[in-house]
Coordinates of C-alpha atoms in Angstrom, one line a residue:
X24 CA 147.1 -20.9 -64.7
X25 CA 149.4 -23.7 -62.9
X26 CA 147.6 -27.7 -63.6
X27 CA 147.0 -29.5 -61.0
X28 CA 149.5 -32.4 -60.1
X29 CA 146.9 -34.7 -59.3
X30 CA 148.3 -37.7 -57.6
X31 CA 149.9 -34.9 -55.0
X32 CA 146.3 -33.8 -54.8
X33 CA 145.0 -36.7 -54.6
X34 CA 147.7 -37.1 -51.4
X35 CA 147.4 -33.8 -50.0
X36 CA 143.0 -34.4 -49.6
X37 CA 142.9 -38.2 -48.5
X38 CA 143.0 -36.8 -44.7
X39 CA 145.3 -40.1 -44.4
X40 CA 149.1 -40.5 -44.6
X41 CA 148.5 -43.2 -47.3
X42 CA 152.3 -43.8 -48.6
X43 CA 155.1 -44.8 -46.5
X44 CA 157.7 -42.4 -49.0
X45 CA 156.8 -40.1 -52.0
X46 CA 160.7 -39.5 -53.2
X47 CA 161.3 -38.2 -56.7
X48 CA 157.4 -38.7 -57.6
X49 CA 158.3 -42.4 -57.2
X50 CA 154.9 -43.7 -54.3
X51 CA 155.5 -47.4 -53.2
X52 CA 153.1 -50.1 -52.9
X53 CA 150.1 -49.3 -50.5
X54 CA 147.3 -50.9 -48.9
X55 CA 144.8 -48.6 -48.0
X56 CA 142.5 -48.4 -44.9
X57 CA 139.0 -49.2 -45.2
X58 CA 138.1 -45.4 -44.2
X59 CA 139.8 -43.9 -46.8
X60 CA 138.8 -46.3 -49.6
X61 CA 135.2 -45.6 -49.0
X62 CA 135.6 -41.9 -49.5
X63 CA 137.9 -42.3 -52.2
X64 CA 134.7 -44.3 -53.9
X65 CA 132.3 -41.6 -52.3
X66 CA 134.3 -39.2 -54.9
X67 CA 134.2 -41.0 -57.6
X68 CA 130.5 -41.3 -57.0
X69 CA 129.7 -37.6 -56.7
X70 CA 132.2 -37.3 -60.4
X71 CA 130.1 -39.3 -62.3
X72 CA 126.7 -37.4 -61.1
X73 CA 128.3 -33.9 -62.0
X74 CA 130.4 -35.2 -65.0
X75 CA 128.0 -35.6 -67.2
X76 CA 129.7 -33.3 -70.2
X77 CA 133.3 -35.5 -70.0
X78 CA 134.1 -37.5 -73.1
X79 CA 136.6 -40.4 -72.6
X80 CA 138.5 -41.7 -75.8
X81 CA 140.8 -40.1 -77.7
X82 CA 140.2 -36.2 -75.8
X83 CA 143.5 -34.3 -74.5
X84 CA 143.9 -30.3 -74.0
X85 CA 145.0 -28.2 -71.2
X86 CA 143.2 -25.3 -72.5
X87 CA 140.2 -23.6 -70.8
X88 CA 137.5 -20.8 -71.0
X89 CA 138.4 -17.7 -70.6
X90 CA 135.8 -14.8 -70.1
X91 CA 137.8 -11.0 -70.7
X92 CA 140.8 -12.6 -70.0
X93 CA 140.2 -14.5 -66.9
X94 CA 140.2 -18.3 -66.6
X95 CA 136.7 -19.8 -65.4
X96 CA 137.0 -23.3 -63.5
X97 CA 140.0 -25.0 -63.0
X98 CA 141.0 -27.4 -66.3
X99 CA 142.0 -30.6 -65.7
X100 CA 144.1 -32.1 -68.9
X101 CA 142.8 -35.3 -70.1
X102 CA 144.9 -38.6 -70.5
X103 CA 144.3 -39.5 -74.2
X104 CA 145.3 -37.2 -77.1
X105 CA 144.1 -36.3 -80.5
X106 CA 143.9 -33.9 -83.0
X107 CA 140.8 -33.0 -81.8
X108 CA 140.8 -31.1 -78.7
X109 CA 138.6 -31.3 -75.7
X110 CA 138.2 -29.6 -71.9
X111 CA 136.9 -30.2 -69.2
X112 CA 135.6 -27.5 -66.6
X113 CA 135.4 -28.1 -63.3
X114 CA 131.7 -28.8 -61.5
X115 CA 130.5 -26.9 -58.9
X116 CA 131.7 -28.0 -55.6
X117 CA 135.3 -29.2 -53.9
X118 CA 134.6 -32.2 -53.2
X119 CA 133.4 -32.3 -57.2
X120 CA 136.8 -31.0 -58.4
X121 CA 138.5 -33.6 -56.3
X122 CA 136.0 -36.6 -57.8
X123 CA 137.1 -35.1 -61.4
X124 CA 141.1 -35.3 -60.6
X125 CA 140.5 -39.0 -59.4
X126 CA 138.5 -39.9 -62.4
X127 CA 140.9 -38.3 -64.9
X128 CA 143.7 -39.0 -63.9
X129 CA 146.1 -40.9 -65.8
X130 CA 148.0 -41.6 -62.7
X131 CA 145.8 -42.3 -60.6
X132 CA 143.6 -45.1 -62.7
X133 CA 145.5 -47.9 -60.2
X134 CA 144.2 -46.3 -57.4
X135 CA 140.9 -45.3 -58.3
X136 CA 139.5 -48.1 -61.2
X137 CA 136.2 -49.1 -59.7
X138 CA 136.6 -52.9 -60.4
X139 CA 139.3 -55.3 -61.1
X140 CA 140.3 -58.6 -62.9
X141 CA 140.2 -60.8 -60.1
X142 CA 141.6 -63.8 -62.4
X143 CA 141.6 -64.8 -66.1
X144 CA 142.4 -68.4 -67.2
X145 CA 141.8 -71.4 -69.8
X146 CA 138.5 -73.3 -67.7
X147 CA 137.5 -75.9 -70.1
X148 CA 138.6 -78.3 -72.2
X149 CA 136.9 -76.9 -75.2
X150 CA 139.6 -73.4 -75.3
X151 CA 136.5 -72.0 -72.3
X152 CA 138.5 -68.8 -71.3
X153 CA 136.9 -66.9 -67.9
X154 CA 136.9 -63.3 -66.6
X155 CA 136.0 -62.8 -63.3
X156 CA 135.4 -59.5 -61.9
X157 CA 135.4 -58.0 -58.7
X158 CA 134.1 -54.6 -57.6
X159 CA 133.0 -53.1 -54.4
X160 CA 134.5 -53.8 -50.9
X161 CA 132.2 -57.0 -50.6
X162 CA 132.5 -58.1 -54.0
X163 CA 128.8 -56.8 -54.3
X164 CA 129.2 -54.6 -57.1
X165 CA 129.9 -50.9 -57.6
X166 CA 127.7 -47.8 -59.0
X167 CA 128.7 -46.5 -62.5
X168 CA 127.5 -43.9 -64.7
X169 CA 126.0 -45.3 -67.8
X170 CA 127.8 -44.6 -71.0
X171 CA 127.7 -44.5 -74.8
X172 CA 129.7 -46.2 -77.3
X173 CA 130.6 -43.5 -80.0
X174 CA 132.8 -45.5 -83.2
X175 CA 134.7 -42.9 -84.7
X176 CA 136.0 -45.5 -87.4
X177 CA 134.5 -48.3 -89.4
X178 CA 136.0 -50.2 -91.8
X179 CA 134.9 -49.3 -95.4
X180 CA 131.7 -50.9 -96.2
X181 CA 130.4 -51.3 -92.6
X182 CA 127.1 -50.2 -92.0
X183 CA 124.4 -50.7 -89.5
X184 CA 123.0 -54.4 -89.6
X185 CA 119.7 -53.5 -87.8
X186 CA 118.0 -50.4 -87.7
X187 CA 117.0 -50.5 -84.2
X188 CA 120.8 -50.4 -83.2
X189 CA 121.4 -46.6 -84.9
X190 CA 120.1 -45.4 -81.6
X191 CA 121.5 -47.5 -78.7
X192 CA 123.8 -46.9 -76.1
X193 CA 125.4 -50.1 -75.5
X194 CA 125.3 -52.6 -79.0
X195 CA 126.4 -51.7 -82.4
X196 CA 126.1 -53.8 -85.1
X197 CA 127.5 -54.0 -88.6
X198 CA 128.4 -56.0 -91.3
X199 CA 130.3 -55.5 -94.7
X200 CA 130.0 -55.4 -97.7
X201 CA 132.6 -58.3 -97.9
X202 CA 130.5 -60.1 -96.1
X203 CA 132.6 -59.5 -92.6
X204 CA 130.8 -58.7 -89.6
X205 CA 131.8 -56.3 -86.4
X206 CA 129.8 -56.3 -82.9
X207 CA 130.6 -53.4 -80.2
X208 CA 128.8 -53.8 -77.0
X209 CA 129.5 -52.7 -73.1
X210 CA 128.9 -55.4 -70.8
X211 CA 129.8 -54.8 -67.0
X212 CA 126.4 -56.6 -65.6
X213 CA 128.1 -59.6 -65.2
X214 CA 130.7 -60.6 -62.4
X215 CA 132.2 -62.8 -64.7
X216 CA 132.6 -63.7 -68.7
X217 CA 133.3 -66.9 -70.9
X218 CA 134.0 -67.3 -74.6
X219 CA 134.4 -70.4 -75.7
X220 CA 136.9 -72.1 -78.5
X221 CA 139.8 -69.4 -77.4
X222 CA 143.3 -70.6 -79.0
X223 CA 145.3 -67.4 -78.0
X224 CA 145.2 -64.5 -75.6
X225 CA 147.2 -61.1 -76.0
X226 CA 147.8 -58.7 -73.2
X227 CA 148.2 -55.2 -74.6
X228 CA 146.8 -52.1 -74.1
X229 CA 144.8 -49.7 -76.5
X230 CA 144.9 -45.9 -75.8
X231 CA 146.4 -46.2 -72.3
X232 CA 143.5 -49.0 -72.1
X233 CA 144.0 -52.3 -70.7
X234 CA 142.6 -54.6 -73.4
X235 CA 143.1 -58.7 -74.2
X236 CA 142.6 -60.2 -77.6
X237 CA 141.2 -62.9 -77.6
X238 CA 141.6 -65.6 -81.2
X239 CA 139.6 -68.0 -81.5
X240 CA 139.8 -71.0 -83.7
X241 CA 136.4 -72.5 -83.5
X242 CA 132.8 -72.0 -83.9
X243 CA 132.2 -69.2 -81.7
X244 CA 130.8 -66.9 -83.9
X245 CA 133.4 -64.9 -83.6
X246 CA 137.4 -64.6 -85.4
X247 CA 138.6 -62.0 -82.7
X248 CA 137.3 -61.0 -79.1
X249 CA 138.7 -57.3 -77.8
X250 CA 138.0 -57.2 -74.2
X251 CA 139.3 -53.1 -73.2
X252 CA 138.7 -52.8 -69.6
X253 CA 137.7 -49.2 -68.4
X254 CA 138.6 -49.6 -64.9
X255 CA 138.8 -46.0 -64.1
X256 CA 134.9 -45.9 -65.6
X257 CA 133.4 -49.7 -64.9
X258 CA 133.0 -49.9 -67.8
X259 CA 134.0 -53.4 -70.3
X260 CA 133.8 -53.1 -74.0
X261 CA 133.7 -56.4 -76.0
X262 CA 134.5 -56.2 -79.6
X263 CA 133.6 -59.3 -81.7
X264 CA 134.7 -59.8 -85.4
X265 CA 133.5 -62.7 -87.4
X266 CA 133.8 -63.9 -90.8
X267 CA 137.1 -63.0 -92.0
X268 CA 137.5 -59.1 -90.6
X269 CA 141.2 -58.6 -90.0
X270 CA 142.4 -57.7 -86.5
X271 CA 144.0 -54.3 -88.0
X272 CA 140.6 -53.3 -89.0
X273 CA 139.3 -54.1 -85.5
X274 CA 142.0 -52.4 -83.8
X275 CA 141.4 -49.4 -85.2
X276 CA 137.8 -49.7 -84.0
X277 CA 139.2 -50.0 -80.5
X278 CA 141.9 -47.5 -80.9
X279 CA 139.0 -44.3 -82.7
X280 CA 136.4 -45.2 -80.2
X281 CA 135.0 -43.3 -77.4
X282 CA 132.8 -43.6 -74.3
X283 CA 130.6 -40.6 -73.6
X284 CA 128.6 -40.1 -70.4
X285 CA 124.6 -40.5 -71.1
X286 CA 124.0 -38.6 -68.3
X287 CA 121.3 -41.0 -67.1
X288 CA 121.0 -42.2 -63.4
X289 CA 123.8 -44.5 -61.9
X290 CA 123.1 -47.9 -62.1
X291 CA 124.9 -51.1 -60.3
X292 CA 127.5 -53.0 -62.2
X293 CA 129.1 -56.4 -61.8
X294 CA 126.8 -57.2 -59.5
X295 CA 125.0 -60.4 -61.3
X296 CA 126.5 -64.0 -61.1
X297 CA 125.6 -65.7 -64.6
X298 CA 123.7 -68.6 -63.9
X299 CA 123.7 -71.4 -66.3
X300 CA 120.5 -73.3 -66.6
X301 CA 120.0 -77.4 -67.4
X302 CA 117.3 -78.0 -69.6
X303 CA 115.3 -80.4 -68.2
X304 CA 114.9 -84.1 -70.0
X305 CA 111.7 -84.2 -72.0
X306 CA 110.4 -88.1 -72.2
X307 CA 108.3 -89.1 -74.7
X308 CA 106.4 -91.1 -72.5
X309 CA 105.3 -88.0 -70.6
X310 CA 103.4 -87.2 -74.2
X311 CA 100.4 -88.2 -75.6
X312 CA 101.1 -91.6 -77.5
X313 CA 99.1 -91.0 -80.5
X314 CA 98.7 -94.3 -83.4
X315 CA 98.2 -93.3 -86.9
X316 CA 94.3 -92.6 -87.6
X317 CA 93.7 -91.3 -84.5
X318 CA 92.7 -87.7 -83.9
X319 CA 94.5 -84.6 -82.0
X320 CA 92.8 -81.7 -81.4
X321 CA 93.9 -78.5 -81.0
X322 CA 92.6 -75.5 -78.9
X323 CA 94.0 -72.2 -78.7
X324 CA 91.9 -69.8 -76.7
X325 CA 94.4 -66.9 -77.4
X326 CA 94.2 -67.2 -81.3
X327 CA 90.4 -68.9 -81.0
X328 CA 91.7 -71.5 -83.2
X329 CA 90.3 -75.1 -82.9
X330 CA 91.3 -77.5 -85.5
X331 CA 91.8 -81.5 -85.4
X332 CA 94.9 -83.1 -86.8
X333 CA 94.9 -87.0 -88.0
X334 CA 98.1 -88.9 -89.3
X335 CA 96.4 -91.4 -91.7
X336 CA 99.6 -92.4 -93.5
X337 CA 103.1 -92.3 -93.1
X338 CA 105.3 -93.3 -96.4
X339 CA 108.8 -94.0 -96.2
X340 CA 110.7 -93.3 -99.4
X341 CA 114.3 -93.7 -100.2
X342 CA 113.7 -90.4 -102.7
X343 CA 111.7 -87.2 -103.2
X344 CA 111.2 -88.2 -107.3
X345 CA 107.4 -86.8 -108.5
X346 CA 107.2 -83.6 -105.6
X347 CA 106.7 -80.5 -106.4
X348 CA 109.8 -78.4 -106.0
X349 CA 108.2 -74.9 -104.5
X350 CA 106.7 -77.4 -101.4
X351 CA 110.2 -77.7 -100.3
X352 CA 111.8 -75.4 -97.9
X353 CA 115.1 -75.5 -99.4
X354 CA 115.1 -77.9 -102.5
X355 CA 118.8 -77.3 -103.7
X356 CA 120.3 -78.5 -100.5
X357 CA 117.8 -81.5 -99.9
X358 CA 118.7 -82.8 -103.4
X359 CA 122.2 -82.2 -102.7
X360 CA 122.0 -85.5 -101.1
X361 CA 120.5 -87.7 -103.8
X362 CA 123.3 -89.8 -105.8
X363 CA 123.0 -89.9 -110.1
X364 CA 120.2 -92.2 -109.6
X365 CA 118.0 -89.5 -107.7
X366 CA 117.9 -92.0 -104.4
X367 CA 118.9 -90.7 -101.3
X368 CA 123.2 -91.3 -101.1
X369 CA 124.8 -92.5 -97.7
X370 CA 127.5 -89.7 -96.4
X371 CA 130.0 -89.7 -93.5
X372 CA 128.7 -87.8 -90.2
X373 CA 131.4 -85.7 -88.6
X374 CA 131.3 -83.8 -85.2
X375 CA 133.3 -80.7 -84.7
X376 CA 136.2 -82.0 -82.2
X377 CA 138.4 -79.2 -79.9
X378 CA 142.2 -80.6 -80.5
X379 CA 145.6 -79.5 -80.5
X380 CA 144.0 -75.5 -79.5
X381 CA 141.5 -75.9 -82.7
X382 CA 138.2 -77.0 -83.6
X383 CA 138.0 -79.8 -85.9
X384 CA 136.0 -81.9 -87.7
X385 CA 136.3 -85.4 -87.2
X386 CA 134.7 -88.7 -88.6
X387 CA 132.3 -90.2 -86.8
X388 CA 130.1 -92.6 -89.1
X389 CA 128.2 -93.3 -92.2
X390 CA 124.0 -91.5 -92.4
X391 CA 122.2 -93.6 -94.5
X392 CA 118.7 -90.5 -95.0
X393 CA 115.3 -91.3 -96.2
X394 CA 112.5 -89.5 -96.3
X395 CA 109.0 -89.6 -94.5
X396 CA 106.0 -88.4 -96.6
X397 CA 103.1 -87.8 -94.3
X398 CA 99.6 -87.8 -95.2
X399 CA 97.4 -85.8 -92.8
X400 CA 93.6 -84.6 -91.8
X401 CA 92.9 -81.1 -90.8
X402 CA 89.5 -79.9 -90.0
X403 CA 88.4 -76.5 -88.8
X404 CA 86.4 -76.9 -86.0
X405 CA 85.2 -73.5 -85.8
X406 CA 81.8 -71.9 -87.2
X407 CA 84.4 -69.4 -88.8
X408 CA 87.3 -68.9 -91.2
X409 CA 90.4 -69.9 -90.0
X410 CA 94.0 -67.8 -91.2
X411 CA 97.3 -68.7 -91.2
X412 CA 96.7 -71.8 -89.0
X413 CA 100.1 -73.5 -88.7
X414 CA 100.3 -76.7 -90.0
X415 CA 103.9 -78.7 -88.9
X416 CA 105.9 -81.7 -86.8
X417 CA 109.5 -82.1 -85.6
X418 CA 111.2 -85.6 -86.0
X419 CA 112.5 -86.6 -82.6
X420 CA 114.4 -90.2 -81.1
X421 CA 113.7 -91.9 -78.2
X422 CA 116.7 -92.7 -76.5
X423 CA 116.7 -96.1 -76.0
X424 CA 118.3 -96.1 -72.4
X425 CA 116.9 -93.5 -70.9
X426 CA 113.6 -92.2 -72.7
X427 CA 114.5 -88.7 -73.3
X428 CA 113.6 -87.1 -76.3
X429 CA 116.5 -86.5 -78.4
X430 CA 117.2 -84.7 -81.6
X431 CA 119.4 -85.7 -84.5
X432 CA 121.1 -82.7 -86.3
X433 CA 123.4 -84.0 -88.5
X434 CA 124.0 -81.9 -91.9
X435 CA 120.8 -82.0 -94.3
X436 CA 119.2 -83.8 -91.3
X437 CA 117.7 -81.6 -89.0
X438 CA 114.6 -82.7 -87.2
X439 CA 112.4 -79.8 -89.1
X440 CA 109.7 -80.6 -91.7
X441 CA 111.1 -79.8 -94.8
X442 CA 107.8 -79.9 -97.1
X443 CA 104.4 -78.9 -96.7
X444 CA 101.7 -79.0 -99.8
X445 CA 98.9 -77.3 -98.3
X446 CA 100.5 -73.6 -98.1
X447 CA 98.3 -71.0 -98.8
X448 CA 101.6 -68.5 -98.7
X449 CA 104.2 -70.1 -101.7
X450 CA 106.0 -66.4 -101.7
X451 CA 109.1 -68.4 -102.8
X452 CA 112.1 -70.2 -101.0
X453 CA 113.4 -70.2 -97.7
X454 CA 109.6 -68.6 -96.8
X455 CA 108.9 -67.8 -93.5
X456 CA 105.0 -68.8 -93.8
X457 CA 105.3 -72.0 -96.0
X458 CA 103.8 -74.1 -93.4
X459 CA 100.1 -71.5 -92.9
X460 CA 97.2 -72.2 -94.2
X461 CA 93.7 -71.0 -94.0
X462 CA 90.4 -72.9 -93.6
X463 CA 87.2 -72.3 -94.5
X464 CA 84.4 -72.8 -91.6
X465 CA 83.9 -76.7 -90.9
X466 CA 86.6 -77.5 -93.9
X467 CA 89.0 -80.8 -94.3
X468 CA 91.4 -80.4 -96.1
X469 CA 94.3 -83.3 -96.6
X470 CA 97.9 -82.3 -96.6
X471 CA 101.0 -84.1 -97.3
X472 CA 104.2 -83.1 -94.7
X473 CA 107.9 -84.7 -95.3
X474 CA 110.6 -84.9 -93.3
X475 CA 114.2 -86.6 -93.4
X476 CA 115.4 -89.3 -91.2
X477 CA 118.2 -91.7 -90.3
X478 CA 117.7 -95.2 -91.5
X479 CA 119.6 -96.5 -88.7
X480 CA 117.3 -94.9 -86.0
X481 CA 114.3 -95.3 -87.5
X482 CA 113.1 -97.9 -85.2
X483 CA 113.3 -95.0 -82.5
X484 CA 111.7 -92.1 -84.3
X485 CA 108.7 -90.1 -83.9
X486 CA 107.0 -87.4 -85.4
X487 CA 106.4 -84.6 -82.3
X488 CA 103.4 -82.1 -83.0
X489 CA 102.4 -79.4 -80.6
X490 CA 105.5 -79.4 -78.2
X491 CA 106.1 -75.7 -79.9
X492 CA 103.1 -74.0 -78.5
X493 CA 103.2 -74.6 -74.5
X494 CA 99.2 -74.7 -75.0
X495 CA 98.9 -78.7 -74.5
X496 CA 100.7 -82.0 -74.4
X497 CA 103.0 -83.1 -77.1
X498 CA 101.9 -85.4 -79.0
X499 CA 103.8 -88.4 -80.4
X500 CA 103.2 -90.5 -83.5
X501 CA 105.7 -93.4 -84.4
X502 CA 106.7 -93.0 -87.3
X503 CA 107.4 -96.7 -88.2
X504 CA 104.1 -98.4 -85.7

């Protein structure tokens, strides 16, 4: 049985004399005419709604079935090889066969990829590195078959970091036993992609795949970014590896994997513009100004909770000395900042700085903490029990300029309540439900909150209740009146 030449196929069914020469299988540069470029995509369509048994990765054979000694279908040879072999019979249909030599072609991946790179740069001054991608004659988008990410090789001690991954199409997740962490995931939705922090970017190509990898040398959550472009397929696989992976190890994740076909309805890809949205400035004035002794209520008609809240006390200490260490959220780390004498120790701030293609930390000042301890009112409301009724407050600034809340997230000095002593749920540290608590019908019960603070802002500072829950006004209690 004589394969196919595809590319003289390809020639031989466009209905078009698409190449100036074809001399010594050598074809020059061509642009071709709108006509034929919408029934070379017509093809490709029609391949992926008949393909649906044709593995892409590491397949290659040129042999097919036979039944009593006569070939059935016509086998196109796949472009990758292995040890494994693969085939691939052709679907019912010319205009089938023809959408299958396009597809699988090795030569003919230039001619037929279904979307391009239409630029890849450095965009921003923090190592922002962009993809855009084009597809479709109008730049609209193109209609791809889905597809499955199948790893053939993990790195020892890799396993599944979430159940719910085992069985998806598009993500996988592990981490190691090292403590490294690997993240596979298609991603052709977009018309264009940004990763932040990039110092480096290789062009190579993995399998006969075009692929970038991307270093980064910053806090991006990731060591290494694999981009391996599928043009042939529409398809982009991104593989991240964080916390100390090596690159060999990912490259042999890009270089055993394979893309199977779901067989599950076409679907349109590159065809969404990512749209980046500007929080909009919350002022503290727009809150309810609340004075310490007076009373918030709050009213959830979803959870039928109704409790009222009073702040009769507000205690600024420059230690946590005499508090119960299972009230804290994380104890170790908060006394990590106490000096010999068990008061709270200045320490220089730093901010994370992008210079000379890295991310560094760089001085900024000296944080003088303290600590707030809060004494509150909470009454149930309600003719009945009340469970795991949430009891906390955020510590926000005011900026003096322009109003706008603003939050302070220097290390150890997050804006988050960081003890609570009316928790009916003390399961131990780092617990989810420290801060619940249950009430019996018409109970007041007074609880004691703390949170940490800059001495130097504390003119500005608030304590912000109920901003979490979208169910009323925030309210805002100064924490120095």
């Amino acid at each position: 049985m004589r394969k196919i030449d595809e590319e003289k196929f390809l020639y031989s069914v466009s209905e078009e004399s698409i190449m100036k020469t074809w001399d010594n299988e050598a074809v020059e540069e061509h642009e071709f005419s709108d006509t034929y470029k919408k029934f070379r995509e017509d093809l490709i369509r029609r391949a992926g709604e008949n393909g649906s048994n044709k593995k892409i990765g590491m397949a290659g054979s040129e042999y097919g079935e036979r039944r009593n000694g006569e070939a059935v279908g016509e086998i196109i040879a796949m472009p990758y090889q292995s040890q494994k072999k693969k085939w691939y019979r052709r679907p019912a249909g010319i205009a089938a066969a023809v959408a299958a030599a396009i597809v699988l072609s090795m030569g003919a991946y230039a001619i037929s990829g279904l979307f391009k790179i239409k630029s890849q740069e450095f965009t921003g001054e923090n190592g922002a590195y962009t993809y855009e991608f084009e597809a479709g004659d109008d730049g609209d988008g193109v209609m791809v078959q889905p597809m499955r990410l199948v790893p053939n090789y993990l790195p020892e001690g890799y396993e599944y970091l979430q159940e719910h991954f085992k069985d998806s199409d598009g993500i996988k997740k592990y981490h190691g036993s090292d403590g490294g962490g690997l993240t596979i995931a298609l991603d052709n939705y977009f018309s264009s992609q940004t990763f932040a922090y990039i110092s480096s970017v290789e062009n190579t190509e993995i399998n006969g795949i075009k692929t970038d990898i991307l270093t980064s040398n910053g806090d991006n959550g990731s060591d290494y970014v694999v981009m391996m472009f599928y043009e042939e397929l529409g398809q982009v696989v991104t593989i991240l590896g964080y916390d100390g992976i090596s690159l060999e190890e990912i490259k042999k994740v890009a270089e055993n994997l394979v893309l199977e076909p779901t067989g599950e309805e076409a679907y349109q890809a590159f065809a969404q513009e990512r749209e980046t949205y500007d929080a909009e400035p919350v002022l503290i004035e727009d809150g309810r100004q609340v004075q310490v002794g007076e009373t918030m209520e709050y009213v959830s008609d979803v959870t039928n909770k109704k409790l009222s809240f009073t702040v009769t006390d507000i205690d600024i200490r420059d230690d946590i000395s005499g508090l119960p260490e299972e009230y804290f959220t994380d104890y170790e780390r908060i006394s990590s900042l106490l000096d010999e004498n068990g008061k709270f120790a200045s320490y220089e701030r730093t901010e994370p700085v992008w210079e000379n293609n890295a991310l560094v930390e760089k001085s900024t000042d000296e944080i003088y903490p303290a600590f707030a301890y809060i004494t509150m009112e909470i009454t149930n409301l309600s003719d009945e029990p009340l469970t795991d009724a949430f009891v906390y407050a955020n510590l926000v600034y005011k900026n003096s300029e322009t109003g706008e809340e603003e939050v302070e997230m220097a290390e150890g000095l997050g804006n988050e309540t960081v003890y609570y002593d009316g928790s009916d749920y003390l399961d131990g540290i780092y617990n989810i439900k420290l801060y619940h608590s249950d009430f019996d019908a018409g109970e007041t019960r007074t609880v004691h909150l703390g949170v940490l603070f800059m001495k130097e802002r504390q003119d500005e500072a608030y304590l912000s209740l109920f901003g979490w829950t979208n169910l009323m006004d925030t309210c805002y209690v100064k924490l120095i009146p």
